[in-house]
CSV table of N, CA, C and O in Angstrom, one decimal:
chain,number,residue,atom,x,y,z
A,1,MET,N,211.1,171.8,125.3
A,1,MET,CA,211.7,170.9,124.3
A,1,MET,C,211.5,169.5,124.7
A,1,MET,O,211.7,169.2,125.9
A,2,ARG,N,211.2,168.6,123.8
A,2,ARG,CA,210.9,167.2,124.1
A,2,ARG,C,212.2,166.4,123.9
A,2,ARG,O,213.1,166.8,123.1
A,3,ASP,N,212.3,165.4,124.7
A,3,ASP,CA,213.5,164.5,124.6
A,3,ASP,C,213.5,163.7,123.3
A,3,ASP,O,212.6,163.0,123.0
A,4,TYR,N,214.6,163.9,122.6
A,4,TYR,CA,214.7,163.2,121.3
A,4,TYR,C,214.6,161.7,121.4
A,4,TYR,O,214.0,161.1,120.5
A,5,ASP,N,215.2,161.1,122.4
A,5,ASP,CA,215.2,159.7,122.6
A,5,ASP,C,213.8,159.2,122.8
A,5,ASP,O,213.4,158.1,122.2
A,6,THR,N,213.0,159.9,123.5
A,6,THR,CA,211.6,159.6,123.7
A,6,THR,C,210.8,159.7,122.4
A,6,THR,O,210.0,158.8,122.1
A,7,LEU,N,211.0,160.7,121.7
A,7,LEU,CA,210.4,160.8,120.4
A,7,LEU,C,210.7,159.7,119.4
A,7,LEU,O,209.9,159.1,118.7
A,8,ARG,N,212.0,159.3,119.4
A,8,ARG,CA,212.5,158.3,118.6
A,8,ARG,C,211.8,156.9,119.0
A,8,ARG,O,211.4,156.2,118.1
A,9,LEU,N,211.7,156.7,120.2
A,9,LEU,CA,211.1,155.4,120.7
A,9,LEU,C,209.6,155.4,120.3
A,9,LEU,O,209.1,154.4,119.9
A,10,ARG,N,208.9,156.5,120.5
A,10,ARG,CA,207.5,156.6,120.2
A,10,ARG,C,207.3,156.4,118.7
A,10,ARG,O,206.4,155.7,118.2
A,11,ALA,N,208.2,157.0,117.9
A,11,ALA,CA,208.2,156.8,116.4
A,11,ALA,C,208.3,155.3,116.0
A,11,ALA,O,207.6,154.8,115.2
A,12,LEU,N,209.3,154.6,116.7
A,12,LEU,CA,209.5,153.2,116.4
A,12,LEU,C,208.3,152.4,116.8
A,12,LEU,O,207.9,151.5,116.1
A,13,GLU,N,207.6,152.7,117.9
A,13,GLU,CA,206.4,152.0,118.3
A,13,GLU,C,205.3,152.2,117.3
A,13,GLU,O,204.6,151.3,117.0
A,14,LEU,N,205.2,153.4,116.8
A,14,LEU,CA,204.2,153.6,115.7
A,14,LEU,C,204.5,152.9,114.5
A,14,LEU,O,203.6,152.3,113.8
A,15,ALA,N,205.8,152.8,114.1
A,15,ALA,CA,206.2,152.1,112.9
A,15,ALA,C,206.0,150.5,113.1
A,15,ALA,O,205.9,149.8,112.1
A,16,ARG,N,206.0,150.1,114.3
A,16,ARG,CA,205.7,148.7,114.6
A,16,ARG,C,204.2,148.4,114.3
A,16,ARG,O,203.9,147.2,113.9
A,17,GLU,N,203.3,149.3,114.5
A,17,GLU,CA,201.9,149.1,114.3
A,17,GLU,C,201.5,149.2,112.8
A,17,GLU,O,200.6,148.5,112.4
A,18,ARG,N,202.1,150.1,112.1
A,18,ARG,CA,201.7,150.3,110.7
A,18,ARG,C,202.7,151.2,109.9
A,18,ARG,O,203.7,151.7,110.5
A,19,TRP,N,202.6,151.3,108.6
A,19,TRP,CA,203.4,152.2,107.8
A,19,TRP,C,203.1,153.6,108.3
A,19,TRP,O,201.9,154.0,108.5
A,20,VAL,N,204.1,154.4,108.5
A,20,VAL,CA,203.9,155.8,108.9
A,20,VAL,C,204.7,156.7,107.9
A,20,VAL,O,205.8,156.4,107.4
A,21,SER,N,204.1,157.9,107.7
A,21,SER,CA,204.8,158.9,106.9
A,21,SER,C,205.3,160.0,107.8
A,21,SER,O,204.8,160.1,109.0
A,22,PRO,N,206.2,160.8,107.4
A,22,PRO,CA,206.7,161.9,108.2
A,22,PRO,C,205.5,162.8,108.6
A,22,PRO,O,205.5,163.3,109.8
A,23,ARG,N,204.6,163.1,107.8
A,23,ARG,CA,203.5,163.9,108.1
A,23,ARG,C,202.6,163.3,109.2
A,23,ARG,O,202.2,164.0,110.2
A,24,GLU,N,202.3,162.0,109.1
A,24,GLU,CA,201.5,161.3,110.1
A,24,GLU,C,202.3,161.3,111.5
A,24,GLU,O,201.7,161.5,112.5
A,25,LEU,N,203.6,161.0,111.4
A,25,LEU,CA,204.4,161.0,112.6
A,25,LEU,C,204.4,162.3,113.3
A,25,LEU,O,204.3,162.4,114.5
A,26,ALA,N,204.6,163.4,112.5
A,26,ALA,CA,204.6,164.8,113.0
A,26,ALA,C,203.3,165.1,113.8
A,26,ALA,O,203.3,165.6,114.8
A,27,ARG,N,202.2,164.6,113.1
A,27,ARG,CA,200.9,164.9,113.8
A,27,ARG,C,200.7,164.1,115.1
A,27,ARG,O,200.3,164.6,116.1
A,28,GLU,N,201.2,162.8,115.1
A,28,GLU,CA,201.1,162.0,116.3
A,28,GLU,C,202.0,162.5,117.4
A,28,GLU,O,201.6,162.4,118.6
A,29,LEU,N,203.2,163.0,117.1
A,29,LEU,CA,204.1,163.4,118.1
A,29,LEU,C,204.1,164.9,118.4
A,29,LEU,O,204.8,165.4,119.3
A,30,HIS,N,203.3,165.6,117.7
A,30,HIS,CA,203.2,167.1,117.8
A,30,HIS,C,204.5,167.8,117.6
A,30,HIS,O,205.0,168.6,118.5
A,31,ILE,N,205.1,167.4,116.5
A,31,ILE,CA,206.4,168.0,116.1
A,31,ILE,C,206.3,168.5,114.7
A,31,ILE,O,205.4,168.2,114.0
A,32,ASP,N,207.4,169.2,114.2
A,32,ASP,CA,207.5,169.7,112.9
A,32,ASP,C,207.7,168.5,111.9
A,32,ASP,O,208.4,167.5,112.3
A,33,VAL,N,207.2,168.6,110.7
A,33,VAL,CA,207.4,167.5,109.7
A,33,VAL,C,208.9,167.3,109.4
A,33,VAL,O,209.3,166.1,109.3
A,34,ARG,N,209.7,168.3,109.4
A,34,ARG,CA,211.2,168.1,109.2
A,34,ARG,C,211.8,167.4,110.3
A,34,ARG,O,212.7,166.5,110.1
A,35,ASP,N,211.3,167.6,111.5
A,35,ASP,CA,211.9,166.8,112.7
A,35,ASP,C,211.4,165.3,112.6
A,35,ASP,O,212.2,164.4,112.9
A,36,ALA,N,210.2,165.1,112.1
A,36,ALA,CA,209.7,163.7,112.0
A,36,ALA,C,210.5,163.0,110.9
A,36,ALA,O,210.9,161.9,111.0
A,37,GLN,N,210.8,163.7,109.8
A,37,GLN,CA,211.6,163.2,108.7
A,37,GLN,C,213.0,162.8,109.3
A,37,GLN,O,213.6,161.7,109.0
A,38,ALA,N,213.6,163.7,110.1
A,38,ALA,CA,214.9,163.4,110.7
A,38,ALA,C,214.9,162.2,111.6
A,38,ALA,O,215.8,161.4,111.6
A,39,ILE,N,213.8,162.0,112.3
A,39,ILE,CA,213.7,160.9,113.2
A,39,ILE,C,213.6,159.6,112.4
A,39,ILE,O,214.3,158.6,112.7
A,40,LEU,N,212.8,159.6,111.3
A,40,LEU,CA,212.7,158.4,110.5
A,40,LEU,C,214.0,158.1,109.8
A,40,LEU,O,214.4,157.0,109.6
A,41,ASP,N,214.7,159.2,109.3
A,41,ASP,CA,216.1,159.0,108.7
A,41,ASP,C,217.0,158.3,109.7
A,41,ASP,O,217.8,157.4,109.4
A,42,ASP,N,217.0,158.8,111.0
A,42,ASP,CA,217.9,158.2,112.0
A,42,ASP,C,217.5,156.8,112.2
A,42,ASP,O,218.4,155.9,112.3
A,43,LEU,N,216.3,156.5,112.4
A,43,LEU,CA,215.9,155.1,112.6
A,43,LEU,C,216.3,154.2,111.4
A,43,LEU,O,216.7,153.0,111.6
A,44,SER,N,216.2,154.7,110.2
A,44,SER,CA,216.6,154.0,109.1
A,44,SER,C,218.1,153.7,109.1
A,44,SER,O,218.5,152.6,108.8
A,45,ARG,N,218.9,154.7,109.4
A,45,ARG,CA,220.3,154.5,109.5
A,45,ARG,C,220.7,153.5,110.5
A,45,ARG,O,221.7,152.8,110.3
A,46,ARG,N,220.0,153.4,111.6
A,46,ARG,CA,220.2,152.5,112.6
A,46,ARG,C,219.7,151.1,112.3
A,46,ARG,O,220.0,150.1,113.0
A,47,GLY,N,219.0,150.9,111.1
A,47,GLY,CA,218.5,149.7,110.7
A,47,GLY,C,217.3,149.2,111.4
A,47,GLY,O,217.0,148.0,111.4
A,48,LEU,N,216.6,150.1,112.0
A,48,LEU,CA,215.4,149.8,112.8
A,48,LEU,C,214.1,149.8,112.0
A,48,LEU,O,213.1,149.2,112.4
A,49,VAL,N,214.1,150.6,111.0
A,49,VAL,CA,212.9,150.7,110.1
A,49,VAL,C,213.3,150.5,108.7
A,49,VAL,O,214.4,150.7,108.3
A,50,PHE,N,212.3,150.0,107.9
A,50,PHE,CA,212.5,149.9,106.5
A,50,PHE,C,211.8,151.0,105.8
A,50,PHE,O,210.6,151.4,106.2
A,51,ARG,N,212.4,151.7,104.9
A,51,ARG,CA,211.8,152.9,104.2
A,51,ARG,C,211.4,152.5,102.8
A,51,ARG,O,212.1,151.8,102.1
A,52,ASP,N,210.3,152.9,102.4
A,52,ASP,CA,209.8,152.8,101.0
A,52,ASP,C,209.3,154.2,100.6
A,52,ASP,O,208.2,154.5,100.9
A,53,GLY,N,210.2,155.0,100.0
A,53,GLY,CA,209.9,156.3,99.7
A,53,GLY,C,209.8,157.1,101.0
A,53,GLY,O,210.6,156.9,101.9
A,54,PRO,N,208.7,157.8,101.2
A,54,PRO,CA,208.5,158.6,102.4
A,54,PRO,C,208.0,157.7,103.6
A,54,PRO,O,208.0,158.1,104.7
A,55,LEU,N,207.5,156.5,103.3
A,55,LEU,CA,206.9,155.7,104.3
A,55,LEU,C,207.9,154.8,105.0
A,55,LEU,O,209.0,154.5,104.5
A,56,ALA,N,207.6,154.5,106.3
A,56,ALA,CA,208.5,153.6,107.1
A,56,ALA,C,207.7,152.6,107.9
A,56,ALA,O,206.6,152.9,108.3
A,57,ILE,N,208.3,151.5,108.1
A,57,ILE,CA,207.7,150.5,109.0
A,57,ILE,C,208.9,149.8,109.7
A,57,ILE,O,210.0,149.7,109.2
A,58,ALA,N,208.6,149.3,110.9
A,58,ALA,CA,209.7,148.7,111.7
A,58,ALA,C,210.1,147.4,111.1
A,58,ALA,O,209.3,146.6,110.5
A,59,ARG,N,211.4,147.1,111.2
A,59,ARG,CA,211.9,145.8,110.7
A,59,ARG,C,211.5,144.7,111.7
A,59,ARG,O,211.4,145.0,112.9
A,60,GLU,N,211.3,143.5,111.2
A,60,GLU,CA,211.0,142.4,112.0
A,60,GLU,C,212.2,142.1,113.0
A,60,GLU,O,213.3,142.4,112.7
A,61,GLY,N,211.8,141.7,114.2
A,61,GLY,CA,212.8,141.3,115.1
A,61,GLY,C,213.1,142.5,116.1
A,61,GLY,O,213.8,142.3,117.1
A,62,TRP,N,212.5,143.6,115.9
A,62,TRP,CA,212.7,144.7,116.9
A,62,TRP,C,212.0,144.4,118.1
A,62,TRP,O,210.8,144.0,118.1
A,63,ALA,N,212.6,144.5,119.3
A,63,ALA,CA,211.9,144.2,120.5
A,63,ALA,C,212.1,145.3,121.5
A,63,ALA,O,213.0,146.1,121.5
């Protein structure tokens, strides 16, 4: 099992580079699409990514 914090950090790094979908994130991280969706939902709740439908991108100012 992979560390959730590591997956969340990698997802945020990908969202800094470009808009990402749950499907693309799942493919990049080698996880289930439902898990990728949960990670994006969590990042959105924390205010770290902006969501537009299924797509997400990191908010400015994330360091």
